[in-house]
mmCIF file of C-alpha atoms in Angstrom:
data_model
loop_
_atom_site.group_PDB
_atom_site.id
_atom_site.type_symbol
_atom_site.label_atom_id
_atom_site.label_comp_id
_atom_site.label_asym_id
_atom_site.label_seq_id
_atom_site.Cartn_x
_atom_site.Cartn_y
_atom_site.Cartn_z
ATOM 1 C CA PRO R 1 76.048 133.368 98.933
ATOM 2 C CA ILE R 2 76.519 133.277 102.710
ATOM 3 C CA SER R 3 75.334 136.608 104.068
ATOM 4 C CA GLY R 4 76.942 137.877 107.242
ATOM 5 C CA SER R 5 80.399 136.522 106.448
ATOM 6 C CA ALA R 6 83.285 138.727 107.531
ATOM 7 C CA VAL R 7 86.144 139.109 105.080
ATOM 8 C CA SER R 8 89.553 140.509 105.953
ATOM 9 C CA ILE R 9 92.685 140.868 103.835
ATOM 10 C CA GLY R 10 96.098 140.931 105.476
ATOM 11 C CA LYS R 11 99.066 143.089 104.499
ATOM 12 C CA THR R 12 100.538 140.240 102.482
ATOM 13 C CA GLY R 13 97.283 139.730 100.587
ATOM 14 C CA ASN R 14 96.069 136.667 102.483
ATOM 15 C CA THR R 15 92.290 136.530 102.761
ATOM 16 C CA THR R 16 90.410 135.302 105.817
ATOM 17 C CA VAL R 17 86.697 134.574 105.760
ATOM 18 C CA LYS R 18 84.876 134.301 109.111
ATOM 19 C CA LEU R 19 81.560 132.491 108.718
ATOM 20 C CA PRO R 20 78.519 133.719 110.653
ATOM 21 C CA ASP R 21 77.337 131.775 113.683
ATOM 22 C CA GLY R 22 75.369 128.666 112.778
ATOM 23 C CA THR R 23 77.012 128.129 109.391
ATOM 24 C CA ASP R 24 78.502 124.647 109.172
ATOM 25 C CA LEU R 25 81.933 123.918 107.724
ATOM 26 C CA ASP R 26 82.473 120.201 107.209
ATOM 27 C CA ALA R 27 82.509 117.470 104.578
ATOM 28 C CA LYS R 28 78.770 117.840 104.019
ATOM 29 C CA HIS R 29 78.820 121.627 104.079
ATOM 30 C CA GLN R 30 81.652 122.877 101.910
ATOM 31 C CA VAL R 31 82.229 126.566 101.330
ATOM 32 C CA THR R 32 83.507 128.091 98.096
ATOM 33 C CA VAL R 33 85.367 131.401 98.151
ATOM 34 C CA ILE R 34 85.874 133.327 94.913
ATOM 35 C CA VAL R 35 88.635 135.914 94.702
ATOM 36 C CA THR R 36 88.732 138.532 91.925
ATOM 37 C CA ASP R 37 90.328 141.910 91.384
ATOM 38 C CA HIS R 38 88.364 145.144 91.119
ATOM 39 C CA LYS R 39 87.589 144.312 87.486
ATOM 40 C CA LYS R 40 86.255 140.916 88.527
ATOM 41 C CA ALA R 41 89.153 139.045 86.908
ATOM 42 C CA PRO R 42 89.814 135.730 88.736
ATOM 43 C CA GLN R 43 92.889 135.733 90.978
ATOM 44 C CA GLN R 44 94.820 132.467 90.983
ATOM 45 C CA GLY R 45 97.173 131.295 93.741
ATOM 46 C CA LYS R 46 95.756 133.528 96.486
ATOM 47 C CA ASN R 47 95.930 132.233 100.068
ATOM 48 C CA VAL R 48 92.486 131.938 101.641
ATOM 49 C CA ALA R 49 91.496 130.748 105.121
ATOM 50 C CA VAL R 50 87.918 130.015 106.172
ATOM 51 C CA LYS R 51 86.944 129.878 109.852
ATOM 52 C CA GLY R 52 83.720 128.731 111.516
ATOM 53 C CA ASP R 53 82.104 129.620 114.817
ATOM 54 C CA LEU R 54 82.971 126.260 116.409
ATOM 55 C CA GLY R 55 86.698 126.515 115.836
ATOM 56 C CA GLN R 56 86.647 124.855 112.412
ATOM 57 C CA SER R 57 89.151 126.141 109.910
ATOM 58 C CA ALA R 58 90.394 125.240 106.455
ATOM 59 C CA ALA R 59 92.793 126.929 104.081
ATOM 60 C CA GLY R 60 94.262 126.686 100.597
ATOM 61 C CA LYS R 61 95.063 128.535 97.372
ATOM 62 C CA THR R 62 92.613 129.660 94.725
ATOM 63 C CA ASP R 63 92.586 127.876 91.361
ATOM 64 C CA LYS R 64 92.714 129.366 87.865
ATOM 65 C CA ASN R 65 89.091 130.459 88.260
ATOM 66 C CA GLY R 66 89.941 132.291 91.480
ATOM 67 C CA GLU R 67 88.058 129.676 93.491
ATOM 68 C CA LEU R 68 88.802 127.647 96.585
ATOM 69 C CA THR R 69 86.399 125.080 98.027
ATOM 70 C CA VAL R 70 86.975 123.906 101.605
ATOM 71 C CA PRO R 71 87.262 121.592 103.323
ATOM 72 C CA GLU R 72 88.700 119.186 100.769
ATOM 73 C CA VAL R 73 86.572 116.054 100.501
ATOM 74 C CA GLU R 74 87.984 112.831 99.144
ATOM 75 C CA GLN R 75 86.101 111.916 96.009
ATOM 76 C CA THR R 76 86.110 108.384 94.718
ATOM 77 C CA GLU R 77 84.615 106.577 91.780
ATOM 78 C CA ARG R 78 84.678 102.994 90.626
ATOM 79 C CA HIS R 79 86.620 102.243 87.472
ATOM 80 C CA GLY R 80 85.658 98.897 86.045
ATOM 81 C CA VAL R 81 87.447 96.801 83.453
ATOM 82 C CA TYR R 82 86.500 97.932 79.973
ATOM 83 C CA ILE R 83 88.916 95.905 77.847
ATOM 84 C CA VAL R 84 90.218 92.346 78.146
ATOM 85 C CA GLY R 85 92.996 90.310 76.590
ATOM 86 C CA TYR R 86 92.824 87.320 74.293
ATOM 87 C CA THR R 87 92.431 83.673 75.262
ATOM 88 C CA ASP R 88 96.179 83.100 74.949
ATOM 89 C CA GLY R 89 96.801 85.672 77.686
ATOM 90 C CA THR R 90 98.106 88.420 75.415
ATOM 91 C CA PHE R 91 96.702 91.907 74.985
ATOM 92 C CA GLY R 92 97.643 92.500 71.350
ATOM 93 C CA PRO R 93 98.580 96.187 71.683
ATOM 94 C CA SER R 94 99.503 96.536 68.010
ATOM 95 C CA ARG R 95 96.488 94.668 66.682
ATOM 96 C CA SER R 96 93.858 96.751 64.945
ATOM 97 C CA MET R 97 90.849 97.513 67.093
ATOM 98 C CA THR R 98 87.845 95.787 65.557
ATOM 99 C CA ARG R 99 84.367 97.241 65.421
ATOM 100 C CA ALA R 100 83.154 94.549 67.819
ATOM 101 C CA GLU R 101 85.920 95.358 70.320
ATOM 102 C CA ALA R 102 85.187 99.073 70.138
ATOM 103 C CA ALA R 103 81.486 98.434 70.682
ATOM 104 C CA ALA R 104 82.335 96.316 73.727
ATOM 105 C CA ILE R 105 84.441 99.135 75.236
ATOM 106 C CA PHE R 106 81.761 101.798 74.996
ATOM 107 C CA ALA R 107 78.983 99.402 76.021
ATOM 108 C CA ARG R 108 80.860 98.264 79.154
ATOM 109 C CA LEU R 109 81.590 101.839 80.217
ATOM 110 C CA LEU R 110 78.027 102.996 79.653
ATOM 111 C CA ALA R 111 76.490 99.967 81.357
ATOM 112 C CA GLU R 112 78.758 100.434 84.376
ATOM 113 C CA LYS R 113 77.694 104.060 84.779
ATOM 114 C CA ASN R 114 74.002 103.250 84.343
ATOM 115 C CA GLY R 115 74.087 100.136 86.510
ATOM 116 C CA ASP R 116 72.875 98.000 83.622
ATOM 117 C CA THR R 117 73.596 94.359 82.861
ATOM 118 C CA ILE R 118 74.417 93.435 79.285
ATOM 119 C CA SER R 119 73.100 90.158 77.949
ATOM 120 C CA THR R 120 75.723 87.638 76.834
ATOM 121 C CA ALA R 121 73.475 86.592 73.944
ATOM 122 C CA ALA R 122 71.193 88.887 72.015
ATOM 123 C CA ASN R 123 69.199 89.006 68.813
ATOM 124 C CA THR R 124 70.157 91.960 66.656
ATOM 125 C CA ARG R 125 69.003 93.171 63.262
ATOM 126 C CA PHE R 126 72.366 92.331 61.709
ATOM 127 C CA THR R 127 72.754 89.256 59.559
ATOM 128 C CA ASP R 128 76.455 88.969 60.393
ATOM 129 C CA ILE R 129 76.045 88.836 64.202
ATOM 130 C CA PRO R 130 75.204 85.354 65.523
ATOM 131 C CA VAL R 131 73.032 85.370 68.636
ATOM 132 C CA HIS R 132 75.737 83.751 70.745
ATOM 133 C CA ALA R 133 78.650 85.828 69.444
ATOM 134 C CA TRP R 134 80.588 87.290 72.374
ATOM 135 C CA TYR R 135 79.823 90.808 71.140
ATOM 136 C CA SER R 136 76.110 90.392 70.311
ATOM 137 C CA GLY R 137 74.956 91.827 73.638
ATOM 138 C CA TYR R 138 77.250 94.835 73.302
ATOM 139 C CA ALA R 139 76.018 95.603 69.781
ATOM 140 C CA LYS R 140 72.429 95.326 70.991
ATOM 141 C CA TYR R 141 73.099 97.583 73.987
ATOM 142 C CA LEU R 142 74.515 100.286 71.725
ATOM 143 C CA ASN R 143 71.221 100.398 69.852
ATOM 144 C CA ASN R 144 72.270 98.339 66.871
ATOM 145 C CA ASN R 145 74.717 100.846 65.403
ATOM 146 C CA GLY R 146 76.061 99.142 62.304
ATOM 147 C CA LYS R 147 77.621 99.803 58.922
ATOM 148 C CA SER R 148 74.226 99.505 57.302
ATOM 149 C CA LYS R 149 70.756 98.410 58.305
ATOM 150 C CA THR R 150 71.717 94.748 58.089
ATOM 151 C CA VAL R 151 75.532 94.629 58.287
ATOM 152 C CA PHE R 152 77.638 95.290 61.397
ATOM 153 C CA ALA R 153 81.022 94.031 60.120
ATOM 154 C CA PRO R 154 82.205 93.048 63.632
ATOM 155 C CA ASN R 155 85.656 91.875 62.575
ATOM 156 C CA ASP R 156 86.529 94.882 60.421
ATOM 157 C CA ALA R 157 89.169 97.227 61.806
ATOM 158 C CA ILE R 158 87.427 100.345 63.085
ATOM 159 C CA THR R 159 88.292 103.476 61.125
ATOM 160 C CA ARG R 160 89.073 106.853 62.668
ATOM 161 C CA ALA R 161 85.748 108.211 61.434
ATOM 162 C CA GLU R 162 83.839 105.272 62.927
ATOM 163 C CA PHE R 163 85.661 105.503 66.262
ATOM 164 C CA THR R 164 85.059 109.253 66.434
ATOM 165 C CA THR R 165 81.364 108.772 65.671
ATOM 166 C CA MET R 166 81.100 106.100 68.352
ATOM 167 C CA ALA R 167 82.830 108.334 70.906
ATOM 168 C CA VAL R 168 80.537 111.273 70.114
ATOM 169 C CA ARG R 169 77.407 109.162 70.516
ATOM 170 C CA PHE R 170 78.816 107.603 73.677
ATOM 171 C CA PHE R 171 79.437 110.945 75.407
ATOM 172 C CA ASP R 172 76.073 112.267 74.281
ATOM 173 C CA VAL R 173 74.534 109.560 76.482
ATOM 174 C CA TYR R 174 77.308 109.131 79.078
ATOM 175 C CA GLY R 175 77.661 112.832 79.867
ATOM 176 C CA ASP R 176 80.760 114.890 80.540
ATOM 177 C CA GLY R 177 84.250 113.627 79.974
ATOM 178 C CA ASP R 178 87.615 114.926 81.137
ATOM 179 C CA ALA R 179 87.135 118.482 82.443
ATOM 180 C CA GLU R 180 90.401 119.845 81.044
ATOM 181 C CA ILE R 181 89.715 118.512 77.556
ATOM 182 C CA MET R 182 86.149 119.787 77.651
ATOM 183 C CA GLU R 183 87.399 123.222 78.718
ATOM 184 C CA GLN R 184 89.933 123.271 75.901
ATOM 185 C CA TYR R 185 87.250 122.404 73.355
ATOM 186 C CA LYS R 186 84.343 124.133 75.086
ATOM 187 C CA ASP R 187 83.302 126.011 71.945
ATOM 188 C CA PHE R 188 82.495 122.686 70.274
ATOM 189 C CA ASN R 189 79.391 121.739 72.183
ATOM 190 C CA ASP R 190 76.917 120.365 69.671
ATOM 191 C CA VAL R 191 76.646 116.667 68.938
ATOM 192 C CA SER R 192 78.021 116.826 65.422
ATOM 193 C CA ASP R 193 81.346 116.917 63.655
ATOM 194 C CA GLY R 194 82.274 119.850 65.902
ATOM 195 C CA TYR R 195 81.457 118.086 69.164
ATOM 196 C CA TRP R 196 84.256 118.404 71.746
ATOM 197 C CA ALA R 197 85.079 114.685 71.803
ATOM 198 C CA ALA R 198 85.271 114.490 68.016
ATOM 199 C CA THR R 199 87.405 117.604 67.796
ATOM 200 C CA TYR R 200 89.774 116.328 70.464
ATOM 201 C CA ILE R 201 90.232 112.952 68.774
ATOM 202 C CA LYS R 202 91.002 114.604 65.453
ATOM 203 C CA ALA R 203 93.430 117.049 67.077
ATOM 204 C CA ALA R 204 95.103 114.218 68.989
ATOM 205 C CA ALA R 205 95.716 112.287 65.793
ATOM 206 C CA LYS R 206 96.831 115.381 63.878
ATOM 207 C CA HIS R 207 99.388 116.452 66.473
ATOM 208 C CA GLY R 208 100.705 112.981 67.149
ATOM 209 C CA TRP R 209 99.308 112.592 70.660
ATOM 210 C CA ILE R 210 98.198 109.247 69.363
ATOM 211 C CA ASN R 211 100.171 107.472 66.724
ATOM 212 C CA GLY R 212 97.563 105.673 64.653
ATOM 213 C CA TYR R 213 98.611 104.025 61.462
ATOM 214 C CA GLY R 214 96.595 104.082 58.269
ATOM 215 C CA ASP R 215 92.978 104.990 58.843
ATOM 216 C CA GLY R 216 92.432 103.158 62.102
ATOM 217 C CA PHE R 217 93.588 102.715 65.681
ATOM 218 C CA ASN R 218 95.320 99.821 67.330
ATOM 219 C CA ARG R 219 94.252 98.488 70.712
ATOM 220 C CA ALA R 220 96.919 100.329 72.701
ATOM 221 C CA GLU R 221 95.985 103.632 71.076
ATOM 222 C CA VAL R 222 92.293 103.119 71.770
ATOM 223 C CA VAL R 223 92.713 102.579 75.518
ATOM 224 C CA THR R 224 95.048 105.572 75.662
ATOM 225 C CA ILE R 225 92.565 107.927 74.081
ATOM 226 C CA VAL R 226 89.553 106.518 75.954
ATOM 227 C CA ASN R 227 91.383 107.016 79.258
ATOM 228 C CA ARG R 228 92.152 110.616 78.320
ATOM 229 C CA LEU R 229 88.572 111.311 77.273
ATOM 230 C CA LEU R 230 87.307 109.912 80.588
ATOM 231 C CA GLY R 231 90.000 111.563 82.698
ATOM 232 C CA ARG R 232 91.275 108.175 83.906
ATOM 233 C CA GLU R 233 94.933 107.536 84.712
ATOM 234 C CA ALA R 234 96.824 104.695 86.344
ATOM 235 C CA ASP R 235 98.352 104.853 89.824
ATOM 236 C CA GLU R 236 101.939 103.851 89.095
ATOM 237 C CA ASP R 237 102.900 103.306 92.748
ATOM 238 C CA TYR R 238 99.869 101.126 93.454
ATOM 239 C CA ILE R 239 100.569 99.029 90.361
ATOM 240 C CA ALA R 240 104.194 98.508 91.358
ATOM 241 C CA ASP R 241 103.190 97.431 94.887
ATOM 242 C CA ASN R 242 100.327 95.137 93.844
ATOM 243 C CA LEU R 243 101.490 93.715 90.544
ATOM 244 C CA ARG R 244 100.788 90.081 91.453
ATOM 245 C CA LYS R 245 97.132 90.898 92.128
ATOM 246 C CA LEU R 246 96.554 92.675 88.831
ATOM 247 C CA ASN R 247 95.786 91.603 85.286
ATOM 248 C CA THR R 248 98.990 91.771 83.272
ATOM 249 C CA PHE R 249 99.956 90.792 79.747
ATOM 250 C CA PRO R 250 103.248 89.318 78.514
ATOM 251 C CA ASP R 251 103.184 91.500 75.406
ATOM 252 C CA VAL R 252 102.678 94.762 77.346
ATOM 253 C CA ASN R 253 105.528 95.127 79.832
ATOM 254 C CA ARG R 254 106.633 98.163 81.798
ATOM 255 C CA LYS R 255 108.746 99.402 78.913
ATOM 256 C CA HIS R 256 105.781 99.512 76.546
ATOM 257 C CA TRP R 257 104.619 103.077 75.870
ATOM 258 C CA ALA R 258 100.984 102.185 76.664
ATOM 259 C CA TYR R 259 101.698 100.026 79.732
ATOM 260 C CA TYR R 260 99.929 102.226 82.270
ATOM 261 C CA ALA R 261 97.039 103.020 79.929
ATOM 262 C CA VAL R 262 96.429 99.300 79.465
ATOM 263 C CA MET R 263 96.689 98.663 83.224
ATOM 264 C CA GLU R 264 94.088 101.374 83.856
ATOM 265 C CA ALA R 265 91.697 99.850 81.335
ATOM 266 C CA ALA R 266 92.181 96.194 82.273
ATOM 267 C CA ASN R 267 92.002 96.365 86.092
ATOM 268 C CA ALA R 268 88.999 97.271 88.211
ATOM 269 C CA HIS R 269 89.768 99.673 91.045
ATOM 270 C CA THR R 270 88.400 102.416 93.232
ATOM 271 C CA ALA R 271 89.878 105.703 92.085
ATOM 272 C CA VAL R 272 90.549 108.383 94.668
ATOM 273 C CA LEU R 273 90.317 111.606 92.710
ATOM 274 C CA GLY R 274 92.579 114.590 93.241
ATOM 275 C CA GLU R 275 95.360 116.291 91.343
ATOM 276 C CA SER R 276 96.208 112.789 90.188
ATOM 277 C CA GLU R 277 94.278 109.552 90.441
ATOM 278 C CA SER R 278 95.276 107.094 93.172
ATOM 279 C CA TRP R 279 93.918 103.575 93.497
ATOM 280 C CA SER R 280 92.455 101.559 96.299
ATOM 281 C CA LYS R 281 90.591 98.277 96.184
#
């Protein structure tokens, strides 16, 4: 709390906060104003202006929690490539996602966040993973999570249960995912069958938000749900303007339902975060 702030409310309900002398208001010193009614219920959509002693000012509307943080600061994060195509240049959107491919996705994302490098060749405890298999390092990085103590079954199609388990374990280490999804499933906060990520994946499949066939997911469905869990989305304008510079696939064109999800997953970019994600290189 900033003691000494002066608060005034105009006839139309607009709120003005005058900060005390010596209180900074800039990108490094943001101020959050919380507006509630007399019963302390958050008030959304209220106009708030904040003024400093050096002529600084910033304004905006409160969010669903009755909060406004000013000034707005551009937030960016690096989104690396977490899925690649096949040697023939295709993506294979309808191909089943294999256990090895799923392991590679979660390992790449986790390693990027932690600043780790994954070995291209690794000894694992699994008899069906050769040391120089392209996925051996990813399996090793994910702590040797297999079908049994000695079998990984890298080429088996991943089942819904296996993918859900992998996602739960991933977020337990990775940390928070998409804020809106976490809020929706906030009551499921233990790392178990009721964990928010697991519950979301099951609800997504049940309500047709993803269209999986049989007991598994195809590659297009996986990138779609991983993007949603991470809160990642493609910048359609940037893609249209920079198409020649980006990784594209002949079997995933602009008319494909997962086109933008695949572009998000297969192209490294700096994401400028806001109401929607915009890209810069």
